[in-house]
PDB file of C-alpha atoms in Angstrom:
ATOM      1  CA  UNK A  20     198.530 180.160  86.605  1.00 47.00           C
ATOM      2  CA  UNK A  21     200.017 184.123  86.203  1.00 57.00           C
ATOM      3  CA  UNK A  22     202.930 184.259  88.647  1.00 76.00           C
ATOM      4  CA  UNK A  23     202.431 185.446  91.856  1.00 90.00           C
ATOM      5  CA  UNK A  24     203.485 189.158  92.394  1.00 96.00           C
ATOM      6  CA  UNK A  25     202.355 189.574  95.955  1.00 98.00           C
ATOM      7  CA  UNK A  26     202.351 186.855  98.704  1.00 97.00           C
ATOM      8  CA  UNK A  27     201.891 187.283 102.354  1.00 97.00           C
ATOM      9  CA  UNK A  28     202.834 184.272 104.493  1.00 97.00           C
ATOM     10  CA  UNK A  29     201.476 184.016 108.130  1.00 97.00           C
ATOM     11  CA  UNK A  30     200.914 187.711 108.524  1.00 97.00           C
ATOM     12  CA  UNK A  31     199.779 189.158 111.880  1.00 97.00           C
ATOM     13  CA  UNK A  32     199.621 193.050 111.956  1.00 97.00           C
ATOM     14  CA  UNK A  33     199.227 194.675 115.845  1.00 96.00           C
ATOM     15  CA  UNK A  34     198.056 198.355 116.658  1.00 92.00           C
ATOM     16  CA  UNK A  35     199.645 198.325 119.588  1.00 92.00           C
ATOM     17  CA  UNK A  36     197.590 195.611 122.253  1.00 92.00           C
ATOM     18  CA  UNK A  37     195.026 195.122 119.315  1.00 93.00           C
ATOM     19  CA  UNK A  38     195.251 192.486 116.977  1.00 95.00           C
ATOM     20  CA  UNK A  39     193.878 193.521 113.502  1.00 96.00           C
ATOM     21  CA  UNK A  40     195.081 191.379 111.123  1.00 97.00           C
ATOM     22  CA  UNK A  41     194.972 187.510 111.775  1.00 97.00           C
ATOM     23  CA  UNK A  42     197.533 185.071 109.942  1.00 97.00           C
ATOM     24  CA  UNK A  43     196.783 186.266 106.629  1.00 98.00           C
ATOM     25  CA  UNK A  44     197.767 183.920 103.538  1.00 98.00           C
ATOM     26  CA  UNK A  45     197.610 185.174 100.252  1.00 98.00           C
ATOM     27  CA  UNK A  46     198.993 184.850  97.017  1.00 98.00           C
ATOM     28  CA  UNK A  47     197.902 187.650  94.591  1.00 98.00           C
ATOM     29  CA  UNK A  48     198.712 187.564  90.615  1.00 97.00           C
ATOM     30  CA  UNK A  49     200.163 189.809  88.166  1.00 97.00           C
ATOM     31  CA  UNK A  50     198.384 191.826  86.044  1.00 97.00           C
ATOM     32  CA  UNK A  51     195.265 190.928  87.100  1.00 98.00           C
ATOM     33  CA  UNK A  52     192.494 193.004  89.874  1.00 98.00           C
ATOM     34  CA  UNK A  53     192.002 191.621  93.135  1.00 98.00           C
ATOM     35  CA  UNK A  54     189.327 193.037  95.142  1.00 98.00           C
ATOM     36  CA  UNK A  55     189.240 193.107  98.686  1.00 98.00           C
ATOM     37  CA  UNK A  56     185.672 193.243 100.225  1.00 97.00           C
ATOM     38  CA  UNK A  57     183.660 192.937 103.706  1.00 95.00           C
ATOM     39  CA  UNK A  58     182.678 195.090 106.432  1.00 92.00           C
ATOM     40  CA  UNK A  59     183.912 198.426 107.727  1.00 88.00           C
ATOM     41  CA  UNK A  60     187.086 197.602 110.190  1.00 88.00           C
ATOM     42  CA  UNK A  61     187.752 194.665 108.954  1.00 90.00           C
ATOM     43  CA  UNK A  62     191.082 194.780 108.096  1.00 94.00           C
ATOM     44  CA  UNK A  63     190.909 194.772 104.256  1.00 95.00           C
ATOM     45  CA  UNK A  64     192.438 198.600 104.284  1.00 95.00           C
ATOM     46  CA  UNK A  65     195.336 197.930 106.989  1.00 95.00           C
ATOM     47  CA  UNK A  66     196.172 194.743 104.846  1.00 97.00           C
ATOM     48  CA  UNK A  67     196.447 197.155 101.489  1.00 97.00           C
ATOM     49  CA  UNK A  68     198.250 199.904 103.063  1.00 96.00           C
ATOM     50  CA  UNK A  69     200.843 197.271 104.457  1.00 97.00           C
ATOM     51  CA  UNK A  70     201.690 196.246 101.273  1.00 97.00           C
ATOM     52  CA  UNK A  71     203.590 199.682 100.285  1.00 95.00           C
ATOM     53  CA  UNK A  72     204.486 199.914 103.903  1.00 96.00           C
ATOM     54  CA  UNK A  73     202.277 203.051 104.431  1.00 93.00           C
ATOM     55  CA  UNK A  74     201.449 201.295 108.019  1.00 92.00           C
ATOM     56  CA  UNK A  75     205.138 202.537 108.599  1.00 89.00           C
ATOM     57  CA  UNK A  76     204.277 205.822 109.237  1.00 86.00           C
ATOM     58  CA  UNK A  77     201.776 204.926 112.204  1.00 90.00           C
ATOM     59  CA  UNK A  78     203.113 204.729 115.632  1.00 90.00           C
ATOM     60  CA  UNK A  79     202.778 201.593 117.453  1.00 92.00           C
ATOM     61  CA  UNK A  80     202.386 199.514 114.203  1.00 94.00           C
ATOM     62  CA  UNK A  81     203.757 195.843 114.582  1.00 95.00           C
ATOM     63  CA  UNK A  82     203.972 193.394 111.346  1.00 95.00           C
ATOM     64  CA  UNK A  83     204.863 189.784 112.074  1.00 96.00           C
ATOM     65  CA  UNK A  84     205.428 187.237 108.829  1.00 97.00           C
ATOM     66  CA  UNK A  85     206.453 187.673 105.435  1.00 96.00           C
ATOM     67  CA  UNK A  86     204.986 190.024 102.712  1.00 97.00           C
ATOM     68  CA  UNK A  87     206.331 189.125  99.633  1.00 97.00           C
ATOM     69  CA  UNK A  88     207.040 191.154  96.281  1.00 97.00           C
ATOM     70  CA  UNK A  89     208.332 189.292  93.511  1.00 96.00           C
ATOM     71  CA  UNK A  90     209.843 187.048  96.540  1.00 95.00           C
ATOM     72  CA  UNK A  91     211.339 189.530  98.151  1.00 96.00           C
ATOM     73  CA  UNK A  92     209.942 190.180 101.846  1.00 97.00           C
ATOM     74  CA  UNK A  93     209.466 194.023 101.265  1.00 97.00           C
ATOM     75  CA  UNK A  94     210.128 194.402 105.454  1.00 95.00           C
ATOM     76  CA  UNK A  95     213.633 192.844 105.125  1.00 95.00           C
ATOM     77  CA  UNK A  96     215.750 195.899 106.902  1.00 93.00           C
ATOM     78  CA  UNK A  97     218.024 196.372 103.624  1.00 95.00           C
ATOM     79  CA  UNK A  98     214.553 197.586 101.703  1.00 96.00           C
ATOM     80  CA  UNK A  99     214.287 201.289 100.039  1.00 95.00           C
ATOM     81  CA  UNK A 100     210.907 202.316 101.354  1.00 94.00           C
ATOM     82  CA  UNK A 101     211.076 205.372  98.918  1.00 91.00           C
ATOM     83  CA  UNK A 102     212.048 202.321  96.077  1.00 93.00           C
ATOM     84  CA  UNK A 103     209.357 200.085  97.205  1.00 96.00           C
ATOM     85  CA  UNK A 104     206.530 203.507  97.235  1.00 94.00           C
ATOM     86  CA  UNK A 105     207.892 203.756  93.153  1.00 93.00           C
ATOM     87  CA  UNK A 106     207.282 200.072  92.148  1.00 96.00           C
ATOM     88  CA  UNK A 107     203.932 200.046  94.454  1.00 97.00           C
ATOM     89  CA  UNK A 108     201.588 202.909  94.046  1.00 96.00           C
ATOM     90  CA  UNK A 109     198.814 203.935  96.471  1.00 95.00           C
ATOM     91  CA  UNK A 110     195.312 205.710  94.901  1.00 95.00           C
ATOM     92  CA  UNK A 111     193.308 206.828  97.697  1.00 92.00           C
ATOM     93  CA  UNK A 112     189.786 207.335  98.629  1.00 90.00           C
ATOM     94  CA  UNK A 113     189.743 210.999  98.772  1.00 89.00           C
ATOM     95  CA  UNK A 114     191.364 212.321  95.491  1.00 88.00           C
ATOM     96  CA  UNK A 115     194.293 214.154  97.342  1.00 90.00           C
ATOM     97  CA  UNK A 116     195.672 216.682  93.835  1.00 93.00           C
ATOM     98  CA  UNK A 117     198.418 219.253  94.788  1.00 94.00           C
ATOM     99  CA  UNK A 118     197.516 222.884  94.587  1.00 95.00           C
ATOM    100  CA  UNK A 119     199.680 223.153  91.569  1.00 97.00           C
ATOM    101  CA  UNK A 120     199.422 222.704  87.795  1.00 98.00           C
ATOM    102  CA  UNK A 121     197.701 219.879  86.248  1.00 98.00           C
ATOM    103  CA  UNK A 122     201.046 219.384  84.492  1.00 98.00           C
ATOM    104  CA  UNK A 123     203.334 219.596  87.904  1.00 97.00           C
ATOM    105  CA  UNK A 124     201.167 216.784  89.746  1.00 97.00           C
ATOM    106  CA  UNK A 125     201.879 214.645  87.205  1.00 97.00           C
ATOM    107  CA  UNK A 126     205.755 215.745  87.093  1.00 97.00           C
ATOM    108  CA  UNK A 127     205.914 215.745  90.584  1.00 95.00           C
ATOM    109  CA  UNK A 128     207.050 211.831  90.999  1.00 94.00           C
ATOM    110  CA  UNK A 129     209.382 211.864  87.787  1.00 96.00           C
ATOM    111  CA  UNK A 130     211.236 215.452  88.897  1.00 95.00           C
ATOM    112  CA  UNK A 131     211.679 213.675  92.563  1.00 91.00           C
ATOM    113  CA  UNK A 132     212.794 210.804  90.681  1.00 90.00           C
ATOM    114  CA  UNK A 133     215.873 213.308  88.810  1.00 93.00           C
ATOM    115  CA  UNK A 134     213.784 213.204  85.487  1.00 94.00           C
ATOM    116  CA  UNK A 135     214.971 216.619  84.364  1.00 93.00           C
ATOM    117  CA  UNK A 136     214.764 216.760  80.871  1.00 95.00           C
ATOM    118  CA  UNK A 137     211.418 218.722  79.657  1.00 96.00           C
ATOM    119  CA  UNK A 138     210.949 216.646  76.576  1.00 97.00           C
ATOM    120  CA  UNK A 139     210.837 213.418  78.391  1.00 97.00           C
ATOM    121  CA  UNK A 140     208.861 214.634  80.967  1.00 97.00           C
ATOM    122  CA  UNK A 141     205.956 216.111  78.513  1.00 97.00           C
ATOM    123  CA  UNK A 142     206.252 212.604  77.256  1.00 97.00           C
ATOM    124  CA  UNK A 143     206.073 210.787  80.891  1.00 97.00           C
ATOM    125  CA  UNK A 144     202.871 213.310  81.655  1.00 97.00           C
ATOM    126  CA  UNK A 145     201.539 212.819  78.242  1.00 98.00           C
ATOM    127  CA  UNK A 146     201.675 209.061  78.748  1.00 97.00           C
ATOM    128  CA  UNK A 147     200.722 208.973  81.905  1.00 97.00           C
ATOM    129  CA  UNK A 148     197.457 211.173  81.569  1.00 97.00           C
ATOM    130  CA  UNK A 149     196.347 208.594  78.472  1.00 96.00           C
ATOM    131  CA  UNK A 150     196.861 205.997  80.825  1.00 95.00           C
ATOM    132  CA  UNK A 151     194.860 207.272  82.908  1.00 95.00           C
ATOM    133  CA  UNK A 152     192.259 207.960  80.708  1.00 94.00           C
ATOM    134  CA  UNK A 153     192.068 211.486  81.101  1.00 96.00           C
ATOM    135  CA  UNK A 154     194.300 213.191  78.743  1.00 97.00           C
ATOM    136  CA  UNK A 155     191.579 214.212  76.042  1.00 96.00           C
ATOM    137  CA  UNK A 156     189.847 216.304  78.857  1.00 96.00           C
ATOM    138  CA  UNK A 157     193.091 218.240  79.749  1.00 97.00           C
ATOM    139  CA  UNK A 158     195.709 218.158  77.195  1.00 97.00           C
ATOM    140  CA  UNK A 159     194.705 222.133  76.823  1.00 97.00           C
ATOM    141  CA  UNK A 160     194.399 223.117  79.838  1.00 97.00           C
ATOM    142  CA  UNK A 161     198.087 221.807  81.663  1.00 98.00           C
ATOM    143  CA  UNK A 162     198.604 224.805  82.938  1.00 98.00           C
ATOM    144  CA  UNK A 163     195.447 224.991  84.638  1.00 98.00           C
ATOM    145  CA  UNK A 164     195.249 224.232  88.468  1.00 97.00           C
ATOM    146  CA  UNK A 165     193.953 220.969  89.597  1.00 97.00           C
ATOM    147  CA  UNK A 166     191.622 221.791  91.882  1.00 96.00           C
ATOM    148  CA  UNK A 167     189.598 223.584  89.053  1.00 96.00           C
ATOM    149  CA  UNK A 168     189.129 219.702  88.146  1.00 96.00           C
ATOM    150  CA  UNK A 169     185.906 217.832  88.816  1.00 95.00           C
ATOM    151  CA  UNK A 170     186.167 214.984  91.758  1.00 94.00           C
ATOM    152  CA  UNK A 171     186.073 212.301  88.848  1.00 94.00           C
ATOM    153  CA  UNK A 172     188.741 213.892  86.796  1.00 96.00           C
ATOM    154  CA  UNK A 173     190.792 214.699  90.316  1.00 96.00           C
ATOM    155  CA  UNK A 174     190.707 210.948  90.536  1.00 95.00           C
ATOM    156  CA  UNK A 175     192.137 209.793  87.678  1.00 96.00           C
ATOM    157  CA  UNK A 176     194.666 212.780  87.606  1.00 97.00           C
ATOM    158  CA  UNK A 177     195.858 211.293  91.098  1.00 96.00           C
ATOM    159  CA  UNK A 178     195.899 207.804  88.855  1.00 96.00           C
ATOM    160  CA  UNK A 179     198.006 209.435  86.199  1.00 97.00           C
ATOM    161  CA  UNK A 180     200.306 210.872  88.813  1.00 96.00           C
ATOM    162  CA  UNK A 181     200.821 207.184  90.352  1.00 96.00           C
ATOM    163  CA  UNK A 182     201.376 205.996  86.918  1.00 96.00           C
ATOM    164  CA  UNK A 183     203.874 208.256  86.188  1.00 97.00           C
ATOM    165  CA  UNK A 184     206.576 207.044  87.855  1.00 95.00           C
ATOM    166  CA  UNK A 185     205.831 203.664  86.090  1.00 94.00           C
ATOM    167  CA  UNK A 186     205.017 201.233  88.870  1.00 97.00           C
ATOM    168  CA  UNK A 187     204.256 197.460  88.535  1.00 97.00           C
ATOM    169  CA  UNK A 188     202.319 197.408  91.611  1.00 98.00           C
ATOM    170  CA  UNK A 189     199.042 199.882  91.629  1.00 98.00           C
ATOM    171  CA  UNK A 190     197.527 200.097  95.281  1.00 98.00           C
ATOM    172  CA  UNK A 191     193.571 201.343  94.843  1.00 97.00           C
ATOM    173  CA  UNK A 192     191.770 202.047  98.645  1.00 96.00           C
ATOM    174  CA  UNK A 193     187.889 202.826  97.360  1.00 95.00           C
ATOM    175  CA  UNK A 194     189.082 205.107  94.895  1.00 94.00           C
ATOM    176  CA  UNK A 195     185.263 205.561  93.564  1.00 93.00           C
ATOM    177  CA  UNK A 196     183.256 205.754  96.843  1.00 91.00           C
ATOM    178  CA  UNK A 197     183.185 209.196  96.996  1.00 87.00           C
ATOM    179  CA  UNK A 198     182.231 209.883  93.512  1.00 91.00           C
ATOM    180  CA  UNK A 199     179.001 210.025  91.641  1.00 92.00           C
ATOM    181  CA  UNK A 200     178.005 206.957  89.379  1.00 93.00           C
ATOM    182  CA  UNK A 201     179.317 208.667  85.980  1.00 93.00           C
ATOM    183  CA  UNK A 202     182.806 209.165  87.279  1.00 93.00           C
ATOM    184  CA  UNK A 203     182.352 205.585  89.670  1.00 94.00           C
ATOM    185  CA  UNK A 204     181.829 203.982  86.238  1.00 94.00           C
ATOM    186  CA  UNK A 205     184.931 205.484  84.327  1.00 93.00           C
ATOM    187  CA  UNK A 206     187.240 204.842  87.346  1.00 95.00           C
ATOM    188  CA  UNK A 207     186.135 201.240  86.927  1.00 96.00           C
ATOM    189  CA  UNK A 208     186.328 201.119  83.015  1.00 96.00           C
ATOM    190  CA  UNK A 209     189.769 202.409  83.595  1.00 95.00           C
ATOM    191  CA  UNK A 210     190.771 199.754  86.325  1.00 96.00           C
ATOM    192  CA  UNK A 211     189.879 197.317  84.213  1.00 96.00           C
ATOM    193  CA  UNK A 212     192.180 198.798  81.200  1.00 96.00           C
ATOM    194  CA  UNK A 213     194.832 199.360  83.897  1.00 96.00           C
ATOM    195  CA  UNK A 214     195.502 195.482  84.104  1.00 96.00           C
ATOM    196  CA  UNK A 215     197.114 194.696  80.701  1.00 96.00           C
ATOM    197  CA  UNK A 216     199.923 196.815  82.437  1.00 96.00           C
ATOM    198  CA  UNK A 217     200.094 196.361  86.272  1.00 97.00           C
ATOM    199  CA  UNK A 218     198.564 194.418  88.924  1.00 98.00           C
ATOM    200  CA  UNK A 219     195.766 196.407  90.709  1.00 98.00           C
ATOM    201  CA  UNK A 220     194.421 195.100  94.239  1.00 98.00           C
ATOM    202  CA  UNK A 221     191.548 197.254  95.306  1.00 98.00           C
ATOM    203  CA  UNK A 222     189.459 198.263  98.054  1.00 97.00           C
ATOM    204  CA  UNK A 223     186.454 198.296  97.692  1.00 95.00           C
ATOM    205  CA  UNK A 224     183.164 198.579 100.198  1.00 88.00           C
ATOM    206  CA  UNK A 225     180.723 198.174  96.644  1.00 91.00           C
ATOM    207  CA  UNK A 226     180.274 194.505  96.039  1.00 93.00           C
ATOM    208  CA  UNK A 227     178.180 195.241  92.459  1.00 94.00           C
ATOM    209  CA  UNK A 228     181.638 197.554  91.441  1.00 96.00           C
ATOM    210  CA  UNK A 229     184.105 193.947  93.201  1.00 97.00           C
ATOM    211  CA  UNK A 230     181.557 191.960  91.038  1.00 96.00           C
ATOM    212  CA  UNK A 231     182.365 193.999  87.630  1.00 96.00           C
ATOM    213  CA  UNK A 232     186.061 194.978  88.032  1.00 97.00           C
ATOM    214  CA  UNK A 233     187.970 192.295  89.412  1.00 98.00           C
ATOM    215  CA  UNK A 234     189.131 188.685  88.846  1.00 98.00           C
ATOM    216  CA  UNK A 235     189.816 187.692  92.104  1.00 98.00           C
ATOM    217  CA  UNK A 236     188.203 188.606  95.443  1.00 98.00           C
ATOM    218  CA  UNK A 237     189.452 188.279  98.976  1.00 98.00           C
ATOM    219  CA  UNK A 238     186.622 188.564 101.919  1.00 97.00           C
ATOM    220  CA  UNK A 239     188.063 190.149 105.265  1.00 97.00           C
ATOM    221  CA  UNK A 240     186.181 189.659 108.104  1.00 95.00           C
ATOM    222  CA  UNK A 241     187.714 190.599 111.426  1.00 94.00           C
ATOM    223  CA  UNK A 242     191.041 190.814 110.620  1.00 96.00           C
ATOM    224  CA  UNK A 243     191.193 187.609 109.230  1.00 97.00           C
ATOM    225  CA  UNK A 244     190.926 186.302 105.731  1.00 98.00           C
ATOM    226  CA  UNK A 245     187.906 184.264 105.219  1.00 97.00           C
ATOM    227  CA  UNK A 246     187.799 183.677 101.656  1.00 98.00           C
ATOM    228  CA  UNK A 247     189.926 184.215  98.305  1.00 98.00           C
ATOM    229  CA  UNK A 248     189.306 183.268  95.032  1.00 98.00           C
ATOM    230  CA  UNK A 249     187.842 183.992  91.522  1.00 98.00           C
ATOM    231  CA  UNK A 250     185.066 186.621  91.685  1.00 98.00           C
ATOM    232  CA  UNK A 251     182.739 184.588  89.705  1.00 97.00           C
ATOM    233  CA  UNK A 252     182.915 181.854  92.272  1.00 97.00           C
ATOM    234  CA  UNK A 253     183.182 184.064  95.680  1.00 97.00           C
ATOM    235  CA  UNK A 254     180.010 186.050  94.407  1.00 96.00           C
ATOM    236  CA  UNK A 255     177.804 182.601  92.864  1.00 96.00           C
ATOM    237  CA  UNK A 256     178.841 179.684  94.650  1.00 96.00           C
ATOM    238  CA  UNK A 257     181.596 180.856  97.995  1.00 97.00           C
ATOM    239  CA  UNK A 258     182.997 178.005 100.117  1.00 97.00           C
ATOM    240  CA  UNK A 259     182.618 179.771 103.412  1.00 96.00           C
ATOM    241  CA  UNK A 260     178.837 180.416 105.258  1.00 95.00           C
ATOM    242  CA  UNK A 261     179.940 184.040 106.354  1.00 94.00           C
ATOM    243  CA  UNK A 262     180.899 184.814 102.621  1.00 96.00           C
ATOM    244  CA  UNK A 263     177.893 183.756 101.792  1.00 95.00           C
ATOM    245  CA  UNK A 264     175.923 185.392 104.342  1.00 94.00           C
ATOM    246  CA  UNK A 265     177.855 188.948 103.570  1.00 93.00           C
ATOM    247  CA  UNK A 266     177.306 188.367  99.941  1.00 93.00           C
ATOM    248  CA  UNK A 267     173.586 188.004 100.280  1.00 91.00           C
ATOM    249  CA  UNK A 268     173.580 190.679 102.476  1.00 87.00           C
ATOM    250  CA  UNK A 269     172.432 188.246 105.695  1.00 76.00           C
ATOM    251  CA  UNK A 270     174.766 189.500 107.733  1.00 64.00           C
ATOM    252  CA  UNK A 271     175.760 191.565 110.599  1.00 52.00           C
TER     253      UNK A 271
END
């Protein structure tokens, strides 16, 4: 079995009076993709976002249990949050490029990081836009702003800048949903490139794209955890009734 690089024991997350995450369990591998699936507020984005701890920054915001990286409960008080944000990337929905140069959103991480030297950062930014499958389409144009960039190619620039601060841990919330089926299907051809190298747990509201991509998916329902395991069996033959049902599309 790949070793576990994320595990969550007994987790209970709180918006204030409301309970919106239920006793989660999970134990999520390295290098692999884990999809999360099921309906609209049903956790499955909460649960991703408290992985990196971006829940931190909402007021009210109450985590009881253990979230584990690499056994290490990442809400210990002794944690670097700004450490933790390096190691665990976040890709969100809405590609989210600074107003700068195509070069300097990739920079941006390694500068903040006291990379200073311009040779090794052409080669972080070089590497990082390969990675993210997107270098052939820009290596000309660095200069260029990003927001002359398509919404496919904003995408994966925002994947090159999470890359480029070399993270083990790469955090995906529907990163395709608002993008046409072209750039949907590169984001996923990428993904699944993207997991010889880190461990990608994804978002995802497209069961057809948490059918292709991943090799393990989780079904939220309610804040709680129904069902996790391989994506073959969760999408052919699930355990659970309401997995099932949601699969099938019976539901709701």
């Amino acid at each position: 079995m790949a070793h576990e690089k994320i595990q969550t024991e007994n987790m209970f997350l709180h918006y204030g009076s409301k309970l919106a995450l239920n006793d989660i369990s999970i134990q999520i591998p390295e290098k692999k993709v884990t999809a999360f699936i099921g309906p609209s507020g049903c956790g499955k984005s909460t649960f991703l976002r408290s992985l990196n701890r971006m829940n931190d920054l909402i007021d009210g915001v109450k985590i009881e249990g253990k979230i584990l990286i690499d056994g290490i409960n990442i809400y210990d008080n002794n944690i670097d949050v700004v450490t933790l944000r390096k190691k665990v990337g976040m890709v969100f929905q809405k590609s989210n490029p600074f107003a700068k140069s195509i070069y300097e959103n990739v920079a941006y991480g390694p500068r903040i990081n006291g990379v200073k030297d311009k040779k090794q950062l052409d080669e972080i930014i070089e590497t990082a836009l390969q990675n993210a499958a997107i270098w052939t389409e820009v290596k000309d144009r660095l200069g260029d702003s990003a927001m002359g960039l398509s919404g496919g190619q904003q995408q994966r620039l925002c994947i090159a800048r999470t890359l480029a601060v070399n993270p083990e841990i790469v955090l995906m919330d529907e990163p395709a949903s608002a993008l046409d089926p072209l750039s949907t299907s590169k984001i996923e051809e990428l993904i699944v490139q993207l997991k010889e190298k880190y461990t990608i747990v994804i978002v995802t509201h497209n069961m057809q794209q948490a059918a292709r991509i991943s090799d393990l998916t989780a079904f939220f329902y309610l804040g709680e955890l129904i069902e996790f395991d391989k994506t073959k069996k969760i999408f052919t033959n699930p355990e659970k009734k309401q997995t099932e049902d949601y699969i099938t599309g019976r539901f709701g």
